[in-house]
mmCIF file of C-alpha atoms and ligand atoms in Angstrom:
data_model
loop_
_atom_site.group_PDB
_atom_site.id
_atom_site.type_symbol
_atom_site.label_atom_id
_atom_site.label_comp_id
_atom_site.label_asym_id
_atom_site.label_seq_id
_atom_site.Cartn_x
_atom_site.Cartn_y
_atom_site.Cartn_z
ATOM 1 C CA MET A 1389 207.011 63.677 -3.154
ATOM 2 C CA LEU A 1390 206.164 60.326 -4.017
ATOM 3 C CA ARG A 1391 204.450 58.936 -6.951
ATOM 4 C CA SER A 1392 202.724 56.754 -8.196
ATOM 5 C CA LYS A 1393 202.615 55.865 -11.751
ATOM 6 C CA ILE A 1394 202.159 52.883 -14.939
ATOM 7 C CA ALA A 1395 204.903 50.764 -13.976
ATOM 8 C CA GLY A 1396 203.006 48.166 -16.890
ATOM 9 C CA ILE A 1397 200.578 48.488 -18.581
ATOM 10 C CA GLY A 1398 198.244 45.223 -20.190
ATOM 11 C CA SER A 1399 195.427 44.437 -22.803
ATOM 12 C CA TYR A 1400 193.697 41.463 -24.464
ATOM 13 C CA VAL A 1401 190.078 41.406 -26.083
ATOM 14 C CA PRO A 1402 188.708 38.451 -27.419
ATOM 15 C CA GLU A 1403 188.705 36.658 -30.926
ATOM 16 C CA LYS A 1404 185.860 36.580 -31.971
ATOM 17 C CA VAL A 1405 185.763 39.881 -34.735
ATOM 18 C CA VAL A 1406 182.252 40.896 -34.891
ATOM 19 C CA THR A 1407 181.278 43.059 -38.007
ATOM 20 C CA ASN A 1408 178.726 45.503 -37.958
ATOM 21 C CA ASP A 1409 177.863 43.218 -41.555
ATOM 22 C CA ASP A 1410 177.097 40.572 -38.995
ATOM 23 C CA LEU A 1411 174.613 42.181 -37.445
ATOM 24 C CA SER A 1412 172.586 43.523 -39.522
ATOM 25 C CA LYS A 1413 171.752 39.367 -40.387
ATOM 26 C CA VAL A 1414 170.594 39.245 -36.869
ATOM 27 C CA MET A 1415 169.124 43.282 -36.603
ATOM 28 C CA ASP A 1416 167.847 46.399 -39.354
ATOM 29 C CA THR A 1417 171.227 48.245 -39.570
ATOM 30 C CA ASN A 1418 173.683 48.439 -41.913
ATOM 31 C CA ASP A 1419 177.271 49.570 -41.598
ATOM 32 C CA GLU A 1420 176.980 52.510 -42.808
ATOM 33 C CA TRP A 1421 174.111 53.987 -40.105
ATOM 34 C CA ILE A 1422 176.735 52.072 -37.798
ATOM 35 C CA GLN A 1423 180.207 53.689 -39.117
ATOM 36 C CA GLU A 1424 178.496 57.496 -40.012
ATOM 37 C CA ARG A 1425 177.424 57.692 -36.368
ATOM 38 C CA THR A 1426 179.224 56.671 -34.164
ATOM 39 C CA GLY A 1427 183.234 55.168 -36.436
ATOM 40 C CA ILE A 1428 183.057 51.725 -35.400
ATOM 41 C CA LYS A 1429 183.767 48.965 -38.366
ATOM 42 C CA GLU A 1430 184.051 46.070 -35.954
ATOM 43 C CA ARG A 1431 183.909 43.934 -31.820
ATOM 44 C CA ARG A 1432 184.580 41.546 -30.770
ATOM 45 C CA TYR A 1433 182.570 38.882 -28.581
ATOM 46 C CA GLY A 1434 184.189 36.486 -25.767
ATOM 47 C CA LYS A 1435 183.885 33.252 -26.054
ATOM 48 C CA LYS A 1436 180.195 31.595 -25.116
ATOM 49 C CA HIS A 1437 180.246 29.497 -22.268
ATOM 50 C CA GLU A 1438 184.490 30.627 -21.835
ATOM 51 C CA GLU A 1439 185.065 33.865 -21.552
ATOM 52 C CA THR A 1440 184.090 36.138 -18.825
ATOM 53 C CA THR A 1441 184.752 39.786 -18.035
ATOM 54 C CA THR A 1442 186.645 38.063 -14.917
ATOM 55 C CA THR A 1443 189.042 36.039 -16.581
ATOM 56 C CA ILE A 1444 190.209 38.336 -19.969
ATOM 57 C CA GLY A 1445 190.672 40.479 -17.173
ATOM 58 C CA ALA A 1446 193.167 38.510 -15.692
ATOM 59 C CA ARG A 1447 194.843 37.971 -19.161
ATOM 60 C CA ALA A 1448 194.838 41.509 -18.950
ATOM 61 C CA ALA A 1449 196.801 41.795 -15.820
ATOM 62 C CA GLU A 1450 199.132 38.877 -16.575
ATOM 63 C CA ILE A 1451 201.165 40.675 -19.015
ATOM 64 C CA ALA A 1452 200.184 44.641 -17.256
ATOM 65 C CA ILE A 1453 202.198 42.495 -13.999
ATOM 66 C CA GLU A 1454 205.227 41.192 -16.028
ATOM 67 C CA ARG A 1455 205.673 44.302 -17.547
ATOM 68 C CA ALA A 1456 206.511 46.041 -14.512
ATOM 69 C CA GLY A 1457 208.544 43.324 -13.274
ATOM 70 C CA ILE A 1458 207.154 41.775 -10.218
ATOM 71 C CA GLN A 1459 205.452 38.091 -9.574
ATOM 72 C CA LYS A 1460 201.910 37.877 -8.665
ATOM 73 C CA GLU A 1461 202.023 37.560 -5.158
ATOM 74 C CA ASP A 1462 203.602 41.334 -4.696
ATOM 75 C CA VAL A 1463 200.192 42.313 -5.813
ATOM 76 C CA ASP A 1464 199.451 44.015 -2.757
ATOM 77 C CA PHE A 1465 195.627 45.802 -3.415
ATOM 78 C CA ILE A 1466 192.862 45.005 -6.423
ATOM 79 C CA ILE A 1467 190.491 46.819 -7.972
ATOM 80 C CA PHE A 1468 187.925 45.825 -10.872
ATOM 81 C CA ALA A 1469 186.050 48.265 -12.408
ATOM 82 C CA THR A 1470 183.629 46.584 -15.026
ATOM 83 C CA LEU A 1471 179.254 46.975 -15.742
ATOM 84 C CA SER A 1472 179.073 43.698 -16.684
ATOM 85 C CA PRO A 1473 180.545 41.788 -13.477
ATOM 86 C CA ASP A 1474 180.398 38.320 -13.700
ATOM 87 C CA TYR A 1475 178.078 37.963 -10.478
ATOM 88 C CA TYR A 1476 176.138 40.806 -9.828
ATOM 89 C CA PHE A 1477 177.464 39.868 -5.909
ATOM 90 C CA PRO A 1478 180.483 39.023 -5.298
ATOM 91 C CA GLY A 1479 182.122 41.555 -7.163
ATOM 92 C CA CYS A 1480 185.249 40.703 -9.921
ATOM 93 C CA GLY A 1481 187.482 41.811 -7.649
ATOM 94 C CA VAL A 1482 187.911 38.799 -5.423
ATOM 95 C CA LEU A 1483 187.236 37.053 -8.573
ATOM 96 C CA LEU A 1484 190.260 37.856 -10.521
ATOM 97 C CA GLN A 1485 191.940 37.367 -6.990
ATOM 98 C CA ARG A 1486 191.326 33.732 -7.772
ATOM 99 C CA GLU A 1487 192.221 33.505 -11.670
ATOM 100 C CA LEU A 1488 195.372 35.213 -10.465
ATOM 101 C CA GLY A 1489 195.874 32.250 -8.349
ATOM 102 C CA ILE A 1490 196.597 34.894 -5.676
ATOM 103 C CA THR A 1491 194.172 34.443 -2.702
ATOM 104 C CA LYS A 1492 196.734 32.923 -0.048
ATOM 105 C CA THR A 1493 197.705 36.594 -0.716
ATOM 106 C CA GLU A 1494 194.332 37.784 1.610
ATOM 107 C CA ILE A 1495 195.292 41.481 -0.227
ATOM 108 C CA GLY A 1496 191.511 44.203 -0.240
ATOM 109 C CA ALA A 1497 189.677 44.012 -4.037
ATOM 110 C CA LEU A 1498 187.433 47.161 -4.220
ATOM 111 C CA ASP A 1499 184.863 46.882 -6.767
ATOM 112 C CA ILE A 1500 184.138 50.175 -9.488
ATOM 113 C CA ARG A 1501 180.447 50.868 -10.723
ATOM 114 C CA ASN A 1502 181.126 53.831 -12.506
ATOM 115 C CA GLN A 1503 180.842 52.700 -16.194
ATOM 116 C CA CYS A 1504 183.032 54.355 -18.615
ATOM 117 C CA SER A 1505 184.820 56.486 -16.574
ATOM 118 C CA GLY A 1506 185.832 52.975 -13.762
ATOM 119 C CA PHE A 1507 189.336 53.198 -15.167
ATOM 120 C CA VAL A 1508 189.482 57.111 -14.511
ATOM 121 C CA TYR A 1509 188.643 56.511 -10.621
ATOM 122 C CA GLY A 1510 189.936 53.269 -10.253
ATOM 123 C CA LEU A 1511 193.334 55.240 -11.336
ATOM 124 C CA SER A 1512 192.832 58.025 -9.200
ATOM 125 C CA VAL A 1513 191.690 55.463 -6.265
ATOM 126 C CA ALA A 1514 195.271 53.700 -6.464
ATOM 127 C CA ASP A 1515 197.334 56.882 -6.807
ATOM 128 C CA GLN A 1516 195.537 58.345 -3.118
ATOM 129 C CA PHE A 1517 196.893 54.456 -2.303
ATOM 130 C CA VAL A 1518 200.386 54.669 -3.491
ATOM 131 C CA ARG A 1519 201.338 58.826 -3.175
ATOM 132 C CA SER A 1520 199.974 57.700 0.891
ATOM 133 C CA GLY A 1521 202.037 54.635 0.696
ATOM 134 C CA MET A 1522 199.636 52.140 2.487
ATOM 135 C CA TYR A 1523 200.280 49.571 -1.286
ATOM 136 C CA LYS A 1524 203.157 49.700 -3.454
ATOM 137 C CA ASN A 1525 201.745 47.381 -6.460
ATOM 138 C CA VAL A 1526 198.097 48.229 -7.052
ATOM 139 C CA LEU A 1527 196.808 46.455 -9.909
ATOM 140 C CA LEU A 1528 193.863 47.916 -11.331
ATOM 141 C CA VAL A 1529 192.151 46.969 -13.890
ATOM 142 C CA GLY A 1530 188.725 47.844 -16.289
ATOM 143 C CA SER A 1531 187.392 44.758 -18.236
ATOM 144 C CA GLU A 1532 183.718 44.307 -19.265
ATOM 145 C CA MET A 1533 181.661 41.518 -21.095
ATOM 146 C CA HIS A 1534 179.338 43.053 -23.081
ATOM 147 C CA SER A 1535 178.158 40.968 -25.751
ATOM 148 C CA MET A 1536 176.134 38.284 -23.126
ATOM 149 C CA GLY A 1537 173.727 40.914 -22.242
ATOM 150 C CA LEU A 1538 172.899 43.262 -24.809
ATOM 151 C CA ASP A 1539 169.107 42.912 -26.706
ATOM 152 C CA PHE A 1540 170.027 41.359 -30.500
ATOM 153 C CA THR A 1541 167.118 41.785 -32.460
ATOM 154 C CA THR A 1542 165.978 45.480 -34.125
ATOM 155 C CA ARG A 1543 164.727 47.402 -30.749
ATOM 156 C CA GLY A 1544 167.866 47.318 -28.937
ATOM 157 C CA ARG A 1545 170.190 48.138 -32.007
ATOM 158 C CA ASN A 1546 170.451 51.690 -31.283
ATOM 159 C CA VAL A 1547 172.290 49.608 -26.858
ATOM 160 C CA THR A 1548 174.349 47.246 -28.681
ATOM 161 C CA VAL A 1549 176.091 48.111 -32.000
ATOM 162 C CA ILE A 1550 177.993 50.979 -29.874
ATOM 163 C CA PHE A 1551 179.253 47.880 -27.142
ATOM 164 C CA GLY A 1552 182.202 44.975 -27.548
ATOM 165 C CA ASP A 1553 184.397 42.974 -25.491
ATOM 166 C CA GLY A 1554 187.698 43.665 -24.009
ATOM 167 C CA ALA A 1555 189.597 44.170 -20.989
ATOM 168 C CA GLY A 1556 193.073 46.870 -19.821
ATOM 169 C CA ALA A 1557 194.757 47.269 -17.048
ATOM 170 C CA VAL A 1558 198.166 48.690 -15.119
ATOM 171 C CA VAL A 1559 200.118 47.968 -12.559
ATOM 172 C CA VAL A 1560 199.998 50.683 -10.392
ATOM 173 C CA GLN A 1561 203.777 52.045 -7.672
ATOM 174 C CA PRO A 1562 204.887 54.069 -6.053
ATOM 175 C CA THR A 1563 207.839 56.299 -8.393
ATOM 176 C CA GLU A 1564 210.467 59.991 -7.318
ATOM 177 C CA GLU A 1565 211.459 60.653 -9.391
ATOM 178 C CA GLU A 1566 210.102 64.444 -10.661
ATOM 179 C CA ASN A 1567 208.758 64.340 -13.882
ATOM 180 C CA GLU A 1568 207.482 60.813 -14.288
ATOM 181 C CA GLY A 1569 204.286 59.692 -12.825
ATOM 182 C CA VAL A 1570 199.750 60.259 -12.523
ATOM 183 C CA LEU A 1571 199.656 64.622 -11.874
ATOM 184 C CA THR A 1572 196.407 64.694 -11.263
ATOM 185 C CA THR A 1573 193.484 63.476 -11.583
ATOM 186 C CA CYS A 1574 189.999 64.416 -11.509
ATOM 187 C CA LEU A 1575 186.593 63.147 -10.965
ATOM 188 C CA HIS A 1576 183.336 64.564 -11.571
ATOM 189 C CA SER A 1577 179.627 63.131 -11.247
ATOM 190 C CA ASP A 1578 176.049 64.493 -11.113
ATOM 191 C CA GLY A 1579 172.711 61.886 -10.795
ATOM 192 C CA THR A 1580 170.549 63.958 -12.028
ATOM 193 C CA TYR A 1581 169.918 62.355 -15.308
ATOM 194 C CA ALA A 1582 171.064 58.739 -13.778
ATOM 195 C CA GLU A 1583 168.405 56.525 -15.966
ATOM 196 C CA LYS A 1584 169.148 58.142 -19.210
ATOM 197 C CA LEU A 1585 172.636 55.659 -19.608
ATOM 198 C CA ALA A 1586 171.103 53.534 -17.565
ATOM 199 C CA PHE A 1587 170.896 49.269 -16.784
ATOM 200 C CA LEU A 1588 167.541 49.580 -14.100
ATOM 201 C CA ASN A 1589 166.832 45.172 -14.678
ATOM 202 C CA PRO A 1590 167.120 43.461 -12.151
ATOM 203 C CA GLY A 1591 167.367 45.581 -9.389
ATOM 204 C CA SER A 1592 165.467 46.500 -6.077
ATOM 205 C CA HIS A 1593 163.626 50.068 -7.803
ATOM 206 C CA GLY A 1594 160.596 49.249 -7.790
ATOM 207 C CA GLY A 1595 159.140 51.946 -9.397
ATOM 208 C CA TYR A 1596 161.789 54.760 -7.358
ATOM 209 C CA HIS A 1597 163.123 55.405 -10.980
ATOM 210 C CA GLU A 1598 158.799 57.071 -11.770
ATOM 211 C CA LYS A 1599 159.659 59.883 -8.674
ATOM 212 C CA TYR A 1600 162.848 61.107 -11.068
ATOM 213 C CA THR A 1601 161.965 60.455 -14.428
ATOM 214 C CA GLY A 1602 158.246 59.714 -14.386
ATOM 215 C CA GLU A 1603 157.762 57.344 -16.771
ATOM 216 C CA GLU A 1604 154.525 54.449 -16.636
ATOM 217 C CA THR A 1605 156.397 51.508 -17.742
ATOM 218 C CA ASP A 1606 155.259 48.503 -16.329
ATOM 219 C CA TYR A 1607 157.712 46.406 -15.006
ATOM 220 C CA GLY A 1608 155.829 44.222 -13.747
ATOM 221 C CA TYR A 1609 155.345 45.173 -10.058
ATOM 222 C CA SER A 1610 151.955 45.546 -9.674
ATOM 223 C CA ASP A 1611 151.408 41.347 -9.152
ATOM 224 C CA ALA A 1612 154.526 40.878 -7.917
ATOM 225 C CA GLU A 1613 155.711 39.342 -4.171
ATOM 226 C CA TYR A 1614 158.213 40.253 -2.018
ATOM 227 C CA GLY A 1615 161.636 38.109 -3.833
ATOM 228 C CA GLU A 1616 159.532 39.352 -7.542
ATOM 229 C CA ILE A 1617 160.177 43.247 -7.705
ATOM 230 C CA PHE A 1618 163.954 42.887 -8.410
ATOM 231 C CA LEU A 1619 163.900 39.923 -11.612
ATOM 232 C CA ASN A 1620 160.720 38.969 -12.341
ATOM 233 C CA LYS A 1621 158.843 37.393 -15.384
ATOM 234 C CA HIS A 1622 157.159 40.606 -16.521
ATOM 235 C CA MET A 1623 160.773 42.089 -17.186
ATOM 236 C CA VAL A 1624 162.263 39.348 -18.798
ATOM 237 C CA GLU A 1625 159.307 38.901 -21.535
ATOM 238 C CA ASN A 1626 159.492 42.633 -22.114
ATOM 239 C CA ALA A 1627 162.674 42.849 -22.617
ATOM 240 C CA GLN A 1628 163.497 45.285 -20.412
ATOM 241 C CA ILE A 1629 166.431 43.205 -17.990
ATOM 242 C CA TYR A 1630 168.816 46.217 -21.782
ATOM 243 C CA PRO A 1631 170.860 48.330 -21.203
ATOM 244 C CA HIS A 1632 169.212 51.411 -22.128
ATOM 245 C CA MET A 1633 170.590 54.625 -23.701
ATOM 246 C CA GLU A 1634 169.064 58.467 -24.673
ATOM 247 C CA GLY A 1635 171.611 58.433 -27.789
ATOM 248 C CA GLN A 1636 171.646 61.627 -27.936
ATOM 249 C CA PHE A 1637 171.240 63.529 -25.370
ATOM 250 C CA VAL A 1638 174.573 61.027 -23.641
ATOM 251 C CA PHE A 1639 176.761 62.852 -26.962
ATOM 252 C CA LYS A 1640 175.291 66.644 -25.542
ATOM 253 C CA LEU A 1641 176.444 67.138 -22.253
ATOM 254 C CA ALA A 1642 180.000 64.474 -23.322
ATOM 255 C CA VAL A 1643 181.293 67.160 -25.506
ATOM 256 C CA GLN A 1644 180.499 69.874 -22.417
ATOM 257 C CA LYS A 1645 182.694 67.853 -19.612
ATOM 258 C CA PHE A 1646 185.485 66.065 -22.322
ATOM 259 C CA PRO A 1647 186.426 69.602 -22.688
ATOM 260 C CA GLU A 1648 185.624 70.793 -19.085
ATOM 261 C CA VAL A 1649 187.090 67.989 -16.919
ATOM 262 C CA ILE A 1650 189.906 68.208 -19.685
ATOM 263 C CA LYS A 1651 190.823 72.003 -19.068
ATOM 264 C CA GLU A 1652 191.037 71.288 -15.364
ATOM 265 C CA ALA A 1653 193.607 69.204 -14.901
ATOM 266 C CA LEU A 1654 195.223 71.136 -17.653
ATOM 267 C CA ASP A 1655 194.555 74.074 -14.890
ATOM 268 C CA LYS A 1656 195.418 72.757 -12.035
ATOM 269 C CA THR A 1657 199.089 70.981 -13.419
ATOM 270 C CA GLY A 1658 199.697 74.780 -14.456
ATOM 271 C CA LEU A 1659 199.749 72.611 -18.317
ATOM 272 C CA GLY A 1660 197.990 73.956 -21.446
ATOM 273 C CA ALA A 1661 196.117 71.970 -24.371
ATOM 274 C CA GLU A 1662 199.453 72.248 -25.639
ATOM 275 C CA ASP A 1663 202.071 70.412 -23.402
ATOM 276 C CA ILE A 1664 199.227 67.495 -23.947
ATOM 277 C CA ASP A 1665 201.493 64.912 -26.040
ATOM 278 C CA MET A 1666 198.780 61.906 -26.950
ATOM 279 C CA PHE A 1667 195.196 62.519 -25.493
ATOM 280 C CA ILE A 1668 193.400 59.432 -24.774
ATOM 281 C CA PRO A 1669 190.019 59.177 -24.753
ATOM 282 C CA HIS A 1670 187.242 56.603 -23.193
ATOM 283 C CA GLN A 1671 186.298 55.176 -26.594
ATOM 284 C CA ALA A 1672 182.433 55.611 -26.572
ATOM 285 C CA ASN A 1673 181.871 57.594 -29.754
ATOM 286 C CA LEU A 1674 183.691 58.664 -32.588
ATOM 287 C CA ARG A 1675 182.138 61.873 -32.953
ATOM 288 C CA ILE A 1676 182.929 62.521 -29.315
ATOM 289 C CA SER A 1677 186.343 62.220 -29.518
ATOM 290 C CA GLN A 1678 186.551 64.295 -32.945
ATOM 291 C CA PHE A 1679 185.305 66.824 -31.086
ATOM 292 C CA VAL A 1680 186.960 66.504 -27.581
ATOM 293 C CA GLN A 1681 190.316 66.559 -30.260
ATOM 294 C CA LYS A 1682 189.132 69.781 -32.489
ATOM 295 C CA ARG A 1683 188.421 71.913 -29.222
ATOM 296 C CA LEU A 1684 191.853 71.162 -27.947
ATOM 297 C CA GLY A 1685 193.408 71.600 -30.921
ATOM 298 C CA LEU A 1686 194.961 68.166 -31.402
ATOM 299 C CA SER A 1687 196.753 66.956 -34.178
ATOM 300 C CA ASP A 1688 195.638 63.081 -35.447
ATOM 301 C CA ASP A 1689 198.555 61.515 -34.146
ATOM 302 C CA GLN A 1690 198.017 63.216 -30.933
ATOM 303 C CA VAL A 1691 194.542 61.140 -30.652
ATOM 304 C CA TRP A 1692 194.448 57.582 -29.677
ATOM 305 C CA ASN A 1693 191.253 56.249 -31.075
ATOM 306 C CA ASN A 1694 190.665 52.107 -31.473
ATOM 307 C CA ILE A 1695 186.896 53.062 -31.200
ATOM 308 C CA GLN A 1696 186.449 51.832 -35.184
ATOM 309 C CA LYS A 1697 187.877 47.752 -34.331
ATOM 310 C CA TYR A 1698 186.612 47.446 -30.862
ATOM 311 C CA GLY A 1699 183.936 49.131 -30.324
ATOM 312 C CA ASN A 1700 183.098 51.098 -26.781
ATOM 313 C CA THR A 1701 184.410 48.698 -24.093
ATOM 314 C CA THR A 1702 183.870 51.048 -21.419
ATOM 315 C CA ALA A 1703 185.865 50.319 -18.681
ATOM 316 C CA ALA A 1704 187.641 48.876 -20.385
ATOM 317 C CA SER A 1705 188.377 51.413 -23.629
ATOM 318 C CA ILE A 1706 191.229 53.631 -21.948
ATOM 319 C CA PRO A 1707 193.166 50.763 -20.687
ATOM 320 C CA VAL A 1708 193.304 49.600 -23.655
ATOM 321 C CA ALA A 1709 193.608 52.133 -25.843
ATOM 322 C CA LEU A 1710 197.062 53.036 -24.082
ATOM 323 C CA CYS A 1711 197.803 50.379 -24.123
ATOM 324 C CA GLU A 1712 198.464 50.386 -27.723
ATOM 325 C CA ALA A 1713 199.607 53.699 -28.067
ATOM 326 C CA VAL A 1714 201.776 52.635 -25.848
ATOM 327 C CA GLU A 1715 202.620 48.922 -27.713
ATOM 328 C CA ASN A 1716 202.867 51.003 -30.748
ATOM 329 C CA GLY A 1717 205.762 53.653 -29.686
ATOM 330 C CA ALA A 1718 202.397 56.802 -29.347
ATOM 331 C CA VAL A 1719 203.638 57.243 -26.313
ATOM 332 C CA LYS A 1720 207.335 57.679 -24.690
ATOM 333 C CA LYS A 1721 209.030 58.619 -21.558
ATOM 334 C CA GLY A 1722 208.541 61.836 -20.568
ATOM 335 C CA ASP A 1723 205.098 62.055 -22.666
ATOM 336 C CA LEU A 1724 202.802 64.490 -21.125
ATOM 337 C CA VAL A 1725 199.539 61.130 -21.422
ATOM 338 C CA CYS A 1726 196.481 63.054 -20.956
ATOM 339 C CA LEU A 1727 192.907 60.650 -20.598
ATOM 340 C CA ALA A 1728 188.928 61.987 -19.910
ATOM 341 C CA ALA A 1729 186.011 60.002 -19.709
ATOM 342 C CA PHE A 1730 182.317 60.307 -19.928
ATOM 343 C CA GLY A 1731 179.350 57.706 -19.351
ATOM 344 C CA SER A 1732 176.691 56.688 -17.078
ATOM 345 C CA GLY A 1733 175.430 58.101 -13.968
ATOM 346 C CA PHE A 1734 176.387 60.590 -15.231
ATOM 347 C CA THR A 1735 180.098 60.720 -14.323
ATOM 348 C CA TRP A 1736 182.770 61.739 -15.560
ATOM 349 C CA GLY A 1737 186.718 62.565 -15.318
ATOM 350 C CA SER A 1738 190.703 62.611 -16.327
ATOM 351 C CA ALA A 1739 194.580 62.119 -15.754
ATOM 352 C CA LEU A 1740 197.293 63.925 -16.434
ATOM 353 C CA LEU A 1741 200.579 61.692 -16.699
ATOM 354 C CA ARG A 1742 204.137 62.101 -17.512
ATOM 355 C CA TRP A 1743 204.914 58.919 -19.197
HETATM 356 N N1 ACO B 2876 171.330 51.003 -37.019
HETATM 357 C C1 ACO B 2876 170.081 51.419 -37.636
HETATM 358 N N2 ACO B 2876 169.621 52.347 -37.484
HETATM 359 C C2 ACO B 2876 169.202 52.917 -36.379
HETATM 360 C C3 ACO B 2876 169.975 51.941 -35.452
HETATM 361 C C4 ACO B 2876 171.173 51.784 -35.988
HETATM 362 N N3 ACO B 2876 171.946 50.747 -35.098
HETATM 363 N N4 ACO B 2876 170.121 52.492 -34.029
HETATM 364 C C5 ACO B 2876 169.170 53.498 -34.272
HETATM 365 N N5 ACO B 2876 169.172 53.859 -35.810
HETATM 366 C C6 ACO B 2876 167.344 54.084 -35.732
HETATM 367 C C7 ACO B 2876 166.713 55.038 -34.985
HETATM 368 O O1 ACO B 2876 165.337 54.194 -34.300
HETATM 369 C C8 ACO B 2876 166.189 56.367 -35.803
HETATM 370 O O2 ACO B 2876 165.877 56.088 -36.677
HETATM 371 P P1 ACO B 2876 164.229 56.637 -36.408
HETATM 372 O O3 ACO B 2876 164.476 58.400 -37.815
HETATM 373 O O4 ACO B 2876 162.841 56.288 -38.142
HETATM 374 O O5 ACO B 2876 163.338 56.932 -35.577
HETATM 375 C C9 ACO B 2876 167.527 57.058 -36.224
HETATM 376 O O6 ACO B 2876 168.793 55.702 -36.839
HETATM 377 C C10 ACO B 2876 168.220 57.968 -35.173
HETATM 378 O O7 ACO B 2876 168.410 57.453 -33.689
HETATM 379 P P2 ACO B 2876 168.380 58.732 -32.873
HETATM 380 O O8 ACO B 2876 169.124 57.805 -31.453
HETATM 381 O O9 ACO B 2876 168.565 59.882 -32.553
HETATM 382 O O10 ACO B 2876 170.035 58.536 -33.299
HETATM 383 P P3 ACO B 2876 171.705 59.574 -33.619
HETATM 384 O O11 ACO B 2876 172.253 60.144 -34.464
HETATM 385 O O12 ACO B 2876 171.641 59.517 -32.014
HETATM 386 O O13 ACO B 2876 172.315 58.317 -32.753
HETATM 387 C C11 ACO B 2876 173.717 57.240 -31.435
HETATM 388 C C12 ACO B 2876 172.595 57.659 -31.825
HETATM 389 C C13 ACO B 2876 174.698 56.782 -32.403
HETATM 390 C C14 ACO B 2876 173.779 56.116 -30.668
HETATM 391 C C15 ACO B 2876 174.291 58.086 -30.576
HETATM 392 O O14 ACO B 2876 173.867 59.355 -30.022
HETATM 393 C C16 ACO B 2876 175.541 58.288 -29.552
HETATM 394 O O15 ACO B 2876 177.446 58.423 -30.393
HETATM 395 N N6 ACO B 2876 175.287 59.256 -28.771
HETATM 396 C C17 ACO B 2876 176.210 58.750 -27.543
HETATM 397 C C18 ACO B 2876 176.148 58.139 -27.490
HETATM 398 C C19 ACO B 2876 177.270 57.420 -26.769
HETATM 399 O O16 ACO B 2876 178.265 57.538 -26.843
HETATM 400 N N7 ACO B 2876 176.263 55.871 -26.195
HETATM 401 C C20 ACO B 2876 177.921 55.446 -25.566
HETATM 402 C C21 ACO B 2876 177.743 54.974 -24.943
HETATM 403 S S1 ACO B 2876 177.819 55.934 -23.713
HETATM 404 C C22 ACO B 2876 179.396 56.199 -22.939
HETATM 405 O O17 ACO B 2876 180.110 55.388 -23.446
HETATM 406 C C23 ACO B 2876 179.384 58.243 -22.712
#
């Protein structure tokens, strides 16, 4: 039976390290609060005017391509997951193709907008394309440049301290080996609480969210003309152009959905939590990962956490963590690897792979 496997993996994080103490110099926060609530000690920020979501994604992609033993020109499809794209449109998929210098191949490029679960969704899409025989070298990238769009005042501290920049990439290829590759993927969503973790502006909603949230925030629409609904001066002046998160609400749902979707994948494949060799959770918050670890009955060496060093890198967090685990020999050939994510949407998902 034709399956897909990760044939090469790479990651890249910018050089600039920003500690909790660094953040406490620009906003009212402190190392103790951040570490206690999230586990984060530091994160990386890209170089201003030089590094972008696409360019750091390309660095990770080059490593993944080399490790897969192929040439850039052999890539036959691109999938790019991010919530912090270089441009509102076009998406980063085509920009990555250009950055890699492979526009002549005219391959398809797909952009995924599933935030924290973007990589798991992307892997599932890549898996379907490879299994169907349509593509043989799918390049999947998860990349984020959060630092360029956060509120660095005390007003934004609950969100800003959590996020960091980074990129991870994999090349997904077909395999006919019995004991190798993607065993299953499970994907879910529930839009009921879309605005609980959201970036509303710029956008065309024009107050539409009020219908679902009962919110009465003034976004400056009353004075806005056509052409100003999407983005207007009022939004900029009132700092309404930053991500919004109801942290405790997200936390409660995350600790419920992570175990659910992992169990679903295990049930589908006839495996149990005791079969998992390495669990790579989306690095949302160390407390969420620890809660899920306990529910699964896994020991510390069966879970890879690196949120302490990089913060939450959203679509990049799973490939960055998986790459690090592989490079450190913590994931070996034949290991059962479990990936799981939950995030804005809400969307969530899991994947089981035999490495
Ligand atoms: N530094 C200091 N104090 C802060 C900070 C900060 N960075 N941020 C918020 N506070 C204050 C608040 O103002 C509040 O003060 P008050 O009691 O005087 O009003 C107090 O700390 C508690 O605020 P809460 O938001 O209730 O803090 P909570 O304990 O819920 O922790 C956190 C916040 C860390 C965001 C937590 O809710 C959480 O981890 N939620 C899960 C969401 C998550 O992981 N999101 C990641 C991105 S989404 C994803 O990837 C799934």
